[in-house]
Short mmCIF file of C-alpha atoms and ligand atoms in Angstrom, two decimals:
data_model
loop_
_atom_site.label_atom_id
_atom_site.label_comp_id
_atom_site.label_asym_id
_atom_site.label_seq_id
_atom_site.Cartn_x
_atom_site.Cartn_y
_atom_site.Cartn_z
CA UNK M 1 21.98 62.65 80.45
CA UNK M 2 20.79 58.50 81.51
CA UNK M 3 22.35 55.93 79.62
CA UNK M 4 19.06 55.36 78.68
CA UNK M 5 18.49 59.08 77.48
CA UNK M 6 21.93 58.43 75.41
CA UNK M 7 20.67 55.77 73.78
CA UNK M 8 17.95 57.17 73.01
CA UNK M 9 20.06 60.45 71.43
CA UNK M 10 21.98 57.86 69.99
CA UNK M 11 19.38 55.87 67.80
CA UNK M 12 17.40 59.30 66.71
CA UNK M 13 20.24 60.46 65.47
CA UNK M 14 20.73 56.62 63.01
CA UNK M 15 17.86 55.49 62.83
CA UNK M 16 17.49 56.49 59.12
CA UNK M 17 20.81 55.20 58.39
CA UNK M 18 20.56 52.44 56.06
CA UNK M 19 22.50 48.85 57.22
CA UNK M 20 23.87 48.37 54.09
CA UNK M 21 26.04 51.05 54.94
CA UNK M 22 27.63 49.53 57.40
CA UNK M 23 28.90 47.05 55.78
CA UNK M 24 30.79 50.10 54.03
CA UNK M 25 33.78 49.12 57.37
CA UNK M 26 35.07 46.02 56.04
CA UNK M 27 35.29 44.52 59.23
CA UNK M 28 31.39 44.65 60.22
CA UNK M 29 30.59 41.32 60.32
CA UNK M 30 33.49 39.75 62.31
CA UNK M 31 33.44 43.45 64.31
CA UNK M 32 29.89 42.49 65.15
CA UNK M 33 29.10 39.28 66.37
CA UNK M 34 31.15 36.95 68.46
CA UNK M 35 31.57 32.84 68.62
CA UNK M 36 31.33 30.81 71.91
CA UNK M 37 32.79 27.62 70.77
CA UNK M 38 31.29 26.43 67.85
CA UNK M 39 27.94 28.76 68.36
CA UNK M 40 28.24 31.97 66.14
CA UNK M 41 26.26 35.07 66.68
CA UNK M 42 25.90 37.42 63.99
CA UNK M 43 24.28 40.46 64.83
CA UNK M 44 25.66 42.79 62.62
CA UNK M 45 22.43 42.87 60.81
CA UNK M 46 21.49 45.19 62.99
CA UNK M 47 21.51 49.21 63.43
CA UNK M 48 23.90 48.30 66.29
CA UNK M 49 27.03 50.29 65.61
CA UNK M 50 30.27 50.76 68.32
CA UNK M 51 28.85 53.57 70.13
CA UNK M 52 25.41 51.50 70.66
CA UNK M 53 26.89 48.34 72.02
CA UNK M 54 29.34 50.59 74.38
CA UNK M 55 26.25 52.49 75.24
CA UNK M 56 24.52 49.43 75.50
CA UNK M 57 27.15 47.45 77.94
CA UNK M 58 27.08 50.54 79.68
CA UNK M 59 23.36 49.59 80.71
CA UNK M 60 24.42 46.03 82.09
CA UNK M 61 26.88 47.43 83.65
CA UNK M 62 24.98 50.17 85.70
CA UNK M 63 21.67 47.94 85.88
CA UNK M 64 24.74 45.29 88.05
CA UNK M 65 24.14 42.29 85.50
CA UNK M 66 27.45 41.11 87.09
CA UNK M 67 26.92 41.13 90.58
CA UNK M 68 23.24 39.87 90.10
CA UNK M 69 24.39 37.20 87.86
CA UNK M 70 26.46 35.69 90.46
CA UNK M 71 23.58 36.46 93.65
CA UNK M 72 21.34 34.07 91.22
CA UNK M 73 24.33 31.11 90.87
CA UNK M 74 25.61 31.86 94.66
CA UNK M 75 21.98 30.80 95.71
CA UNK M 76 20.97 34.43 96.46
CA UNK M 77 17.20 34.26 97.26
CA UNK M 78 17.19 37.20 93.81
CA UNK M 79 13.48 36.07 93.51
CA UNK M 80 12.41 38.43 95.49
CA UNK M 81 7.98 38.21 95.37
CA UNK M 82 8.48 34.94 96.82
CA UNK M 83 11.23 35.03 98.37
CA UNK M 84 13.31 32.11 96.63
CA UNK M 85 16.46 32.00 95.11
CA UNK M 86 16.60 30.96 91.34
CA UNK M 87 19.03 28.13 91.08
CA UNK M 88 18.20 25.57 87.96
CA UNK M 89 21.79 26.22 87.17
CA UNK M 90 22.04 23.98 89.95
CA UNK M 91 20.40 20.64 88.17
CA UNK M 92 22.98 21.32 85.11
CA UNK M 93 25.87 21.55 87.39
CA UNK M 94 26.04 18.30 90.15
CA UNK M 95 29.41 19.07 91.27
CA UNK M 96 28.90 22.15 92.08
CA UNK M 97 28.29 23.10 95.75
CA UNK M 98 25.61 25.97 96.34
CA UNK M 99 23.60 26.87 99.67
CA UNK M 100 20.52 27.85 100.83
CA UNK M 101 19.93 29.00 103.91
CA UNK M 102 23.38 28.19 105.60
CA UNK M 103 22.57 24.16 103.58
CA UNK M 104 24.30 22.71 100.59
CA UNK M 105 21.94 22.18 98.38
CA UNK M 106 23.39 19.89 95.58
CA UNK M 107 22.96 16.38 97.57
CA UNK M 108 19.52 16.30 97.08
CA UNK M 109 20.07 17.28 93.76
CA UNK M 110 22.32 14.76 92.93
CA UNK M 111 20.13 11.82 95.00
CA UNK M 112 17.19 12.97 92.46
CA UNK M 113 19.85 13.04 89.22
CA UNK M 114 20.83 9.89 90.32
CA UNK M 115 16.95 8.26 90.88
CA UNK M 116 15.86 9.17 87.86
CA UNK M 117 19.22 7.29 85.44
CA UNK M 118 18.08 4.20 87.69
CA UNK M 119 14.74 4.54 86.57
CA UNK M 120 15.40 5.30 83.30
CA UNK M 121 17.12 3.24 82.13
CA UNK M 122 15.24 -0.18 83.81
CA UNK M 123 12.98 1.05 81.92
CA UNK M 124 15.04 1.76 79.24
CA UNK M 125 16.26 -2.08 79.69
CA UNK M 126 13.16 -3.54 79.75
CA UNK M 127 13.73 -4.13 84.02
CA UNK M 128 10.92 -1.56 84.72
CA UNK M 129 8.36 -3.20 82.41
CA UNK M 130 4.27 -2.79 82.42
CA UNK M 131 1.68 -5.04 83.32
CA UNK M 132 2.12 -6.39 79.86
CA UNK M 133 5.36 -6.19 79.24
CA UNK M 134 8.24 -3.65 78.42
CA UNK M 135 7.45 0.02 78.32
CA UNK M 136 6.96 1.25 74.87
CA UNK M 137 5.34 4.32 75.17
CA UNK M 138 5.70 7.39 78.31
CA UNK M 139 3.09 9.92 78.71
CA UNK M 140 4.07 13.45 80.15
CA UNK M 141 1.27 14.89 81.92
CA UNK M 142 1.92 18.56 82.57
CA UNK M 143 1.28 22.14 81.28
CA UNK M 144 3.39 25.18 80.93
CA UNK M 145 7.10 24.92 82.55
CA UNK M 146 5.67 21.18 83.27
CA UNK M 147 5.45 20.52 79.63
CA UNK M 148 6.60 22.81 77.33
CA UNK M 149 10.73 21.48 77.86
CA UNK M 150 10.30 18.20 77.66
CA UNK M 151 7.89 18.19 74.77
CA UNK M 152 10.05 20.97 72.75
CA UNK M 153 13.63 18.63 74.20
CA UNK M 154 11.55 15.96 72.64
CA UNK M 155 10.99 17.16 69.07
CA UNK M 156 14.29 18.89 69.25
CA UNK M 157 16.74 15.48 70.20
CA UNK M 158 14.58 13.33 68.01
CA UNK M 159 16.92 12.26 66.29
CA UNK M 160 18.61 10.66 69.19
CA UNK M 161 15.81 8.80 70.50
CA UNK M 162 16.07 5.36 70.94
CA UNK M 163 13.73 4.60 73.51
CA UNK M 164 10.06 4.07 74.41
CA UNK M 165 7.81 6.75 72.48
CA UNK M 166 7.34 10.32 74.19
CA UNK M 167 4.17 11.93 74.82
CA UNK M 168 2.71 15.42 76.03
CA UNK M 169 -0.75 16.02 77.29
CA UNK M 170 -1.55 19.09 78.72
CA UNK M 171 -4.53 21.20 77.92
CA UNK M 172 -7.86 20.83 79.40
CA UNK M 173 -9.59 20.39 76.51
CA UNK M 174 -9.87 16.80 76.94
CA UNK M 175 -9.28 16.23 73.13
CA UNK M 176 -6.17 16.11 74.06
CA UNK M 177 -5.47 13.80 76.61
CA UNK M 178 -8.27 11.85 74.65
CA UNK M 179 -6.38 11.83 70.76
CA UNK M 180 -3.20 11.14 72.86
CA UNK M 181 -4.41 8.36 74.86
CA UNK M 182 -6.39 6.75 72.11
CA UNK M 183 -3.57 5.36 70.30
CA UNK M 184 -1.81 3.77 73.20
CA UNK M 185 -1.71 0.28 75.28
CA UNK M 186 -2.88 0.98 79.14
CA UNK M 187 -0.41 -2.43 79.91
CA UNK M 188 2.40 -0.84 78.23
CA UNK M 189 2.13 3.16 78.93
CA UNK M 190 4.08 4.78 82.08
CA UNK M 191 1.80 8.12 82.60
CA UNK M 192 4.25 10.22 84.54
CA UNK M 193 2.55 13.59 86.17
CA UNK M 194 4.76 16.28 86.24
CA UNK M 195 3.18 19.52 88.27
CA UNK M 196 5.40 21.67 90.69
CA UNK M 197 2.71 22.54 92.66
CA UNK M 198 0.59 19.43 91.82
CA UNK M 199 -2.35 21.69 92.11
CA UNK M 200 -2.68 21.98 88.58
CA UNK M 201 -6.59 22.47 87.47
CA UNK M 202 -5.76 21.04 83.71
CA UNK M 203 -3.21 18.49 84.85
CA UNK M 204 -4.97 16.93 87.84
CA UNK M 205 -7.70 16.96 85.58
CA UNK M 206 -5.39 15.04 82.94
CA UNK M 207 -4.08 13.46 85.29
CA UNK M 208 -7.03 12.01 86.90
CA UNK M 209 -8.74 10.91 83.36
CA UNK M 210 -5.68 9.13 82.54
CA UNK M 211 -5.35 6.81 85.99
CA UNK M 212 -9.38 5.96 84.71
CA UNK M 213 -7.94 5.32 81.29
CA UNK M 214 -5.33 3.00 83.35
CA UNK M 215 -7.47 0.75 85.82
CA UNK M 216 -9.90 -0.44 82.71
CA UNK M 217 -6.76 -1.17 81.46
CA UNK M 218 -4.23 -2.99 83.85
CA UNK M 219 -5.22 -4.66 87.84
CA UNK M 220 -2.95 -1.86 89.57
CA UNK M 221 -2.63 1.48 87.97
CA UNK M 222 -0.44 3.17 90.24
CA UNK M 223 2.04 1.09 89.38
CA UNK M 224 2.27 2.33 85.86
CA UNK M 225 2.36 5.81 87.68
CA UNK M 226 5.37 8.60 88.07
CA UNK M 227 5.48 11.92 89.41
CA UNK M 228 7.69 15.03 89.23
CA UNK M 229 6.74 17.60 91.72
CA UNK M 230 8.02 20.01 94.80
CA UNK M 231 5.10 18.33 96.27
CA UNK M 232 6.07 15.44 97.60
CA UNK M 233 2.45 14.96 100.00
CA UNK M 234 -0.10 15.75 97.07
CA UNK M 235 1.84 13.08 95.07
CA UNK M 236 1.34 10.12 97.72
CA UNK M 237 -2.07 11.42 98.36
CA UNK M 238 -2.67 10.55 94.17
CA UNK M 239 -1.37 6.85 94.90
CA UNK M 240 2.12 7.63 93.77
CA UNK M 241 4.69 5.55 95.63
CA UNK M 242 7.93 7.60 97.14
CA UNK M 243 9.96 5.40 95.21
CA UNK M 244 8.60 6.84 91.76
CA UNK M 245 8.24 10.28 92.92
CA UNK M 246 11.13 12.40 91.15
CA UNK M 247 11.15 15.45 93.87
CA UNK M 248 12.66 19.08 93.75
CA UNK M 249 13.09 22.46 95.36
CA UNK M 250 11.26 25.50 94.90
CA UNK M 251 13.97 26.80 93.90
CA UNK M 252 13.35 25.60 89.96
CA UNK M 253 10.90 28.17 88.02
CA UNK M 254 8.42 25.67 86.01
CA UNK M 255 9.63 27.66 82.69
CA UNK M 256 13.13 26.79 83.65
CA UNK M 257 12.66 23.44 85.21
CA UNK M 258 13.65 20.67 82.05
CA UNK M 259 17.63 20.16 82.98
CA UNK M 260 15.84 18.35 86.44
CA UNK M 261 13.17 16.04 86.88
CA UNK M 262 10.80 17.12 84.66
CA UNK M 263 13.19 15.98 81.84
CA UNK M 264 11.98 12.51 82.59
CA UNK M 265 10.37 12.23 79.89
CA UNK M 266 12.76 13.65 77.45
CA UNK M 267 15.86 11.06 79.26
CA UNK M 268 14.07 8.16 78.89
CA UNK M 269 13.88 9.38 75.21
CA UNK M 270 17.17 9.30 74.78
CA UNK M 271 18.78 7.97 77.42
CA UNK M 272 20.51 9.20 80.40
CA UNK M 273 23.92 10.10 78.81
CA UNK M 274 23.04 11.91 76.05
CA UNK M 275 20.43 13.91 79.23
CA UNK M 276 23.58 14.40 80.62
CA UNK M 277 24.91 15.97 77.43
CA UNK M 278 22.65 18.08 76.77
CA UNK M 279 23.06 19.53 80.65
CA UNK M 280 26.85 19.29 79.66
CA UNK M 281 25.30 22.07 77.07
CA UNK M 282 24.18 24.72 79.36
CA UNK M 283 26.85 24.38 82.27
CA UNK M 284 29.16 24.87 79.13
CA UNK M 285 26.55 27.93 78.58
CA UNK M 286 26.41 28.89 82.36
CA UNK M 287 30.52 29.21 82.01
CA UNK M 288 30.34 31.22 78.95
CA UNK M 289 28.29 33.68 80.41
CA UNK M 290 29.98 34.21 84.06
CA UNK M 291 33.10 34.58 82.76
CA UNK M 292 33.30 36.14 79.55
CA UNK M 293 33.76 39.89 78.80
CA UNK M 294 30.06 41.63 78.00
CA UNK M 295 31.40 42.81 74.73
CA UNK M 296 31.69 38.77 74.12
CA UNK M 297 29.13 37.28 76.11
CA UNK M 298 26.22 35.40 73.87
CA UNK M 299 23.47 35.58 76.66
CA UNK M 300 24.40 39.71 77.07
CA UNK M 301 24.58 39.86 73.96
CA UNK M 302 21.31 39.31 72.80
CA UNK M 303 19.90 40.30 75.55
CA UNK M 304 21.64 43.74 74.95
CA UNK M 305 20.39 43.46 71.10
CA UNK M 306 16.43 42.91 72.52
CA UNK M 307 16.86 45.87 74.76
CA UNK M 308 17.98 47.66 71.84
CA UNK M 309 14.85 46.81 69.43
CA UNK M 310 12.21 46.37 72.16
CA UNK M 311 13.03 49.65 74.94
CA UNK M 312 14.79 52.17 72.16
CA UNK M 313 13.96 51.49 69.02
CA UNK M 314 10.28 50.63 70.03
CA UNK M 315 9.25 47.30 68.29
CA UNK M 316 7.34 45.55 70.38
CA UNK M 317 7.60 42.04 69.10
CA UNK M 318 10.24 39.83 67.96
CA UNK M 319 10.17 36.23 65.55
CA UNK M 320 11.93 33.84 66.83
CA UNK M 321 12.96 31.95 63.21
CA UNK M 322 13.97 28.55 63.53
CA UNK M 323 15.25 27.24 60.09
CA UNK M 324 15.44 23.51 61.69
CA UNK M 325 12.19 21.81 62.32
CA UNK M 326 13.46 20.22 65.27
CA UNK M 327 13.30 22.95 66.05
CA UNK M 328 9.63 23.65 65.49
CA UNK M 329 8.41 23.89 69.00
CA UNK M 330 11.04 26.33 70.39
CA UNK M 331 8.70 29.42 69.76
CA UNK M 332 6.43 28.19 72.41
CA UNK M 333 9.05 27.49 74.80
CA UNK M 334 10.23 31.03 74.65
CA UNK M 335 6.88 32.71 74.66
CA UNK M 336 6.22 30.81 78.20
CA UNK M 337 10.86 31.14 78.96
CA UNK M 338 10.87 35.24 77.94
CA UNK M 339 7.26 36.22 77.84
CA UNK M 340 6.13 35.18 81.71
CA UNK M 341 9.07 36.08 83.17
CA UNK M 342 9.60 39.51 81.29
CA UNK M 343 5.54 41.19 81.16
CA UNK M 344 5.76 42.55 83.57
CA UNK M 345 4.98 46.45 84.06
CA UNK M 346 5.54 46.37 87.81
CA UNK M 347 9.16 46.85 89.20
CA UNK M 348 11.09 45.11 91.61
CA UNK M 349 11.12 48.11 93.98
CA UNK M 350 7.66 48.25 92.98
CA UNK M 351 7.69 51.60 90.50
CA UNK M 352 5.43 51.39 87.47
CA UNK M 353 8.12 50.50 84.87
CA UNK M 354 8.96 53.77 82.90
CA UNK M 355 9.74 51.74 79.37
CA UNK M 356 7.78 48.51 77.17
CA UNK M 357 7.91 45.35 79.41
CA UNK M 358 9.44 42.19 77.62
CA UNK M 359 8.62 41.82 73.79
CA UNK M 360 5.95 39.80 72.62
CA UNK M 361 7.66 36.39 71.19
CA UNK M 362 5.87 33.98 68.50
CA UNK M 363 7.59 32.47 65.26
CA UNK M 364 7.16 29.30 63.79
CA UNK M 365 10.06 27.34 61.64
CA UNK M 366 11.82 28.78 58.04
CA UNK M 367 10.58 27.82 55.63
CA UNK M 368 7.09 27.65 56.66
CA UNK M 369 6.83 31.04 58.16
CA UNK M 370 8.21 32.39 54.36
CA UNK M 371 4.51 31.12 53.23
CA UNK M 372 2.89 32.42 55.26
CA UNK M 373 3.63 35.91 57.60
CA UNK M 374 6.75 36.75 56.31
CA UNK M 375 4.99 38.78 53.66
CA UNK M 376 4.29 41.58 56.51
CA UNK M 377 7.78 40.81 57.78
CA UNK M 378 9.12 42.41 54.80
CA UNK M 379 6.83 44.86 53.13
CA UNK M 380 4.21 45.61 56.07
CA UNK M 381 4.20 49.30 58.18
CA UNK M 382 6.21 47.44 61.14
CA UNK M 383 8.90 46.64 62.30
CA UNK M 384 9.88 43.21 63.27
CA UNK M 385 13.47 42.03 64.82
CA UNK M 386 13.83 38.36 63.79
CA UNK M 387 15.78 35.97 64.89
CA UNK M 388 16.94 32.75 62.86
CA UNK M 389 18.48 29.81 63.90
CA UNK M 390 20.19 27.09 61.76
CA UNK M 391 22.27 24.40 61.77
CA UNK M 392 25.59 23.78 59.51
CA UNK M 393 24.47 20.71 58.62
CA UNK M 394 21.31 17.95 59.69
CA UNK M 395 20.96 14.26 60.84
CA UNK M 396 19.97 13.45 57.20
CA UNK M 397 23.10 12.97 55.22
CA UNK M 398 21.80 11.70 52.10
CA UNK M 399 19.19 14.56 52.01
CA UNK M 400 22.52 16.74 51.66
CA UNK M 401 21.37 19.22 49.37
CA UNK M 402 17.88 20.07 50.63
CA UNK M 403 19.43 20.70 53.82
CA UNK M 404 21.52 23.69 51.82
CA UNK M 405 17.97 24.96 50.29
CA UNK M 406 17.07 24.82 53.43
CA UNK M 407 20.44 27.27 54.39
CA UNK M 408 20.20 29.30 51.26
CA UNK M 409 16.58 30.23 52.78
CA UNK M 410 17.58 31.12 56.08
CA UNK M 411 20.21 33.45 54.33
CA UNK M 412 18.26 34.52 51.75
CA UNK M 413 15.73 36.01 54.25
CA UNK M 414 18.39 38.11 56.64
CA UNK M 415 20.13 39.91 53.21
CA UNK M 416 16.23 40.93 51.94
CA UNK M 417 15.42 41.80 55.08
CA UNK M 418 18.27 44.07 55.10
CA UNK M 419 18.83 44.95 51.58
CA UNK M 420 15.47 45.66 50.47
CA UNK M 421 14.43 46.28 47.01
CA UNK M 422 14.67 50.26 45.78
CA UNK M 423 11.76 51.95 43.36
CA UNK M 424 14.47 51.68 40.57
CA UNK M 425 15.07 47.88 41.06
CA UNK M 426 11.43 47.37 40.85
CA UNK M 427 11.31 48.84 37.91
CA UNK M 428 14.07 47.88 35.99
CA UNK M 429 13.11 44.16 36.47
CA UNK M 430 9.75 45.17 35.37
CA UNK M 431 10.82 46.72 32.23
CA UNK M 432 12.97 43.23 31.55
CA UNK M 433 9.55 41.55 31.68
CA UNK M 434 8.24 44.32 28.85
CA UNK M 435 5.68 46.64 31.20
CA UNK M 436 6.36 50.05 30.24
CA UNK M 437 3.60 53.39 31.14
CA UNK M 438 2.09 54.11 33.74
CA UNK M 439 1.18 50.24 34.12
CA UNK M 440 5.51 50.48 35.16
CA UNK M 441 4.97 52.98 37.73
CA UNK M 442 1.47 51.21 38.96
CA UNK M 443 2.84 47.64 40.00
CA UNK M 444 6.28 48.85 40.86
CA UNK M 445 5.28 50.84 44.02
CA UNK M 446 3.90 46.80 45.28
CA UNK M 447 7.19 45.33 44.50
CA UNK M 448 9.43 47.46 46.29
CA UNK M 449 11.06 46.36 50.01
CA UNK M 450 11.69 48.92 52.19
CA UNK M 451 14.59 47.00 54.25
CA UNK M 452 17.00 47.94 56.73
CA UNK M 453 14.51 45.90 58.90
CA UNK M 454 16.86 43.66 61.61
CA UNK M 455 17.67 40.73 62.04
CA UNK M 456 19.88 38.55 64.51
CA UNK M 457 21.72 34.49 62.87
CA UNK M 458 22.41 32.38 64.98
CA UNK M 459 24.57 29.76 64.02
CA UNK M 460 25.37 25.78 64.93
CA UNK M 461 27.12 22.57 64.02
CA UNK M 462 24.07 20.21 64.16
CA UNK M 463 21.38 20.23 66.86
CA UNK M 464 23.05 17.32 68.87
CA UNK M 465 21.82 16.97 72.97
CA UNK M 466 24.91 19.05 73.95
CA UNK M 467 23.86 22.18 71.70
CA UNK M 468 20.27 22.51 72.48
CA UNK M 469 21.68 22.51 75.75
CA UNK M 470 23.55 25.63 74.65
CA UNK M 471 20.25 27.04 72.99
CA UNK M 472 18.31 27.18 75.89
CA UNK M 473 21.00 28.05 78.32
CA UNK M 474 21.62 31.15 75.62
CA UNK M 475 17.86 32.34 75.75
CA UNK M 476 17.48 31.46 79.98
CA UNK M 477 20.45 34.00 80.22
CA UNK M 478 19.10 36.03 77.85
CA UNK M 479 15.79 36.66 79.62
CA UNK M 480 17.35 37.35 82.91
CA UNK M 481 20.56 39.62 81.86
CA UNK M 482 16.88 41.54 80.21
CA UNK M 483 14.93 41.30 83.19
CA UNK M 484 17.33 42.77 84.94
CA UNK M 485 18.01 45.69 82.75
CA UNK M 486 14.80 46.75 82.89
CA UNK M 487 14.68 46.30 86.91
CA UNK M 488 11.83 43.67 87.17
CA UNK M 489 12.06 40.11 88.70
CA UNK M 490 12.06 37.66 86.02
CA UNK M 491 10.77 34.89 88.12
CA UNK M 492 7.80 35.44 89.63
CA UNK M 493 4.51 34.90 87.83
CA UNK M 494 1.89 36.42 89.33
CA UNK M 495 -0.28 37.77 85.96
CA UNK M 496 -1.28 33.94 85.29
CA UNK M 497 -3.81 33.90 88.80
CA UNK M 498 -6.66 35.79 88.27
CA UNK M 499 -7.28 33.79 85.42
CA UNK M 500 -7.09 30.65 87.17
CA UNK M 501 -9.07 32.30 90.15
CA UNK M 502 -12.22 33.46 88.11
CA UNK M 503 -12.20 29.51 85.99
CA UNK M 504 -12.44 28.18 89.32
CA UNK M 505 -16.30 30.52 90.16
CA UNK M 506 -17.02 29.84 86.59
CA UNK M 507 -16.88 26.14 87.12
CA UNK M 508 -19.72 25.58 88.92
CA UNK M 509 -21.56 28.08 87.02
CA UNK M 510 -21.45 25.83 83.30
CA UNK M 511 -21.65 22.75 85.47
CA UNK M 512 -24.32 22.36 87.99
CA UNK M 513 -26.19 25.76 86.88
CA UNK M 514 -24.82 28.00 90.14
CA UNK M 515 -26.41 31.47 90.23
CA UNK M 516 -23.63 33.51 87.21
CA UNK M 517 -25.67 37.02 88.75
CA UNK M 518 -22.79 38.89 89.63
CA UNK M 519 -20.98 38.05 86.08
CA UNK M 520 -21.06 41.04 83.52
CA UNK M 521 -23.56 40.40 81.00
CA UNK M 522 -21.23 39.75 78.35
CA UNK M 523 -20.00 36.85 80.37
CA UNK M 524 -23.68 35.90 81.30
CA UNK M 525 -24.47 35.68 78.00
CA UNK M 526 -21.63 33.42 77.05
CA UNK M 527 -22.70 31.40 79.71
CA UNK M 528 -26.20 30.67 78.90
CA UNK M 529 -25.65 29.85 75.25
CA UNK M 530 -22.72 26.97 77.06
CA UNK M 531 -25.52 26.04 79.02
CA UNK M 532 -27.42 25.23 75.73
O1 F6P F 1 0.23 28.92 85.13
C1 F6P F 1 1.47 29.53 85.31
C2 F6P F 1 1.93 28.36 85.34
O2 F6P F 1 2.00 28.05 87.83
C3 F6P F 1 3.63 28.11 85.17
O3 F6P F 1 4.54 29.16 85.59
C4 F6P F 1 4.19 26.98 85.15
O4 F6P F 1 4.85 26.56 84.77
C5 F6P F 1 3.05 26.04 84.96
O5 F6P F 1 1.77 27.12 85.67
C6 F6P F 1 2.29 24.75 85.59
O6 F6P F 1 2.71 24.73 87.27
P1 F6P F 1 3.36 23.35 87.95
O7 F6P F 1 4.41 22.47 86.86
O8 F6P F 1 2.62 23.93 89.14
O9 F6P F 1 1.82 22.44 87.52
#
């Protein structure tokens, strides 16, 4: 029997065990939680017991997680379908020396980081200005990994933002750029065009629109543009001078790129020193991931909980529920990180995956979600493993009692999910309200909570730049470990290509009325409608 089989057999044998039963062991919470510095990960409210954990760790060992992890950090070309190394970790480990194709890649990384720092400092201090004075607003134009990281980070670290205001435009829907630029003055705005490839249709369309807007407001529009890309020839063709082009290598995947030049808008907003704290947080998680035994290794444990819930228990989705308003964009960020990385049905060796690929990831900040979709989480027919995140303290000391309300709600949800409410408890509550007989019976069933719904909780002292770095690196490595266990390449994204190709064929059909005869009847009907 394989370890997968052992896990399936064990899961079947414990599936009906009430989670509350696990807490009859007084050490349950301590045994099934772990800390990395001041970050606490509690997975005791899951059905993972000592046997399941040992099997899951065996699975990780058999999959070669440690060797592959070390290969990644060492610059080996583990992204096999694209023939690339995977070295986003180098962006936050500036003192390291990492060799790719026989050459140390770090001098170039350090050089760009230093140029970013100087540029951010000059801009924040008013030494680099717009044509109407100091830069007041920075607009990052990018999509996917060239947007979600800095946009999520700027929201997360808003309490530390003391530089120009950061804005983000991603969608090719003209409403997005229109609505953002409408509030800004071109004479005091810097536009950063962030695109690894510098070919992405949405970004190029938005960049062109921004340049037209800038040209209508200032004499020299290119002077207020910067670019972040691996394609320096293309940035020059767009008219951005090399001193404001911040390059990076192809071994930084888009969804892993916020640590380097893609984070420029964030660095400008919070300042280079705090940005470096963010890098230090990521580096601390790297060190933990590299050196900690699996049983206490946060990224490994998060991954094993994920594998248990998705591939072993068959729960197809997981909800990410930050009880932290500043992490409002974390679920969207993780959707790309997790689903673009592990949403694949072909394994690295070309065979079809024999099990589900990575899960559907979704979520909203608590407590908003409670008043929207938690009904289904508590009483629906599907089990949704929930992942709560919560800080011990917020950034609003004057409103600390509200933070306690927030925390109480977070803890209440994981407790309710685990314990549920039995039919007898529901009956007793209704009897207290004066209901009796058939009406009491009829109502009681609707008030039952099945319970036994798993959740994890990640606690941290406060959402500082350092903590955010820890959290983001934690999720990156979790995705990595899950990918290794599933045997897939987490670093390509071929699944986004077909839609891009078809969009290119549709533009002329919508624009110039080109013949749509080759399209299916549904698509033809939709084209006809849109042509008006
Ligand atoms: O369409 C998917 C994707 O390639 C992502 O992987 C990437 O983050 C995004 O597009 C943006 O790509 P680029 O930075 O090259 O514009």
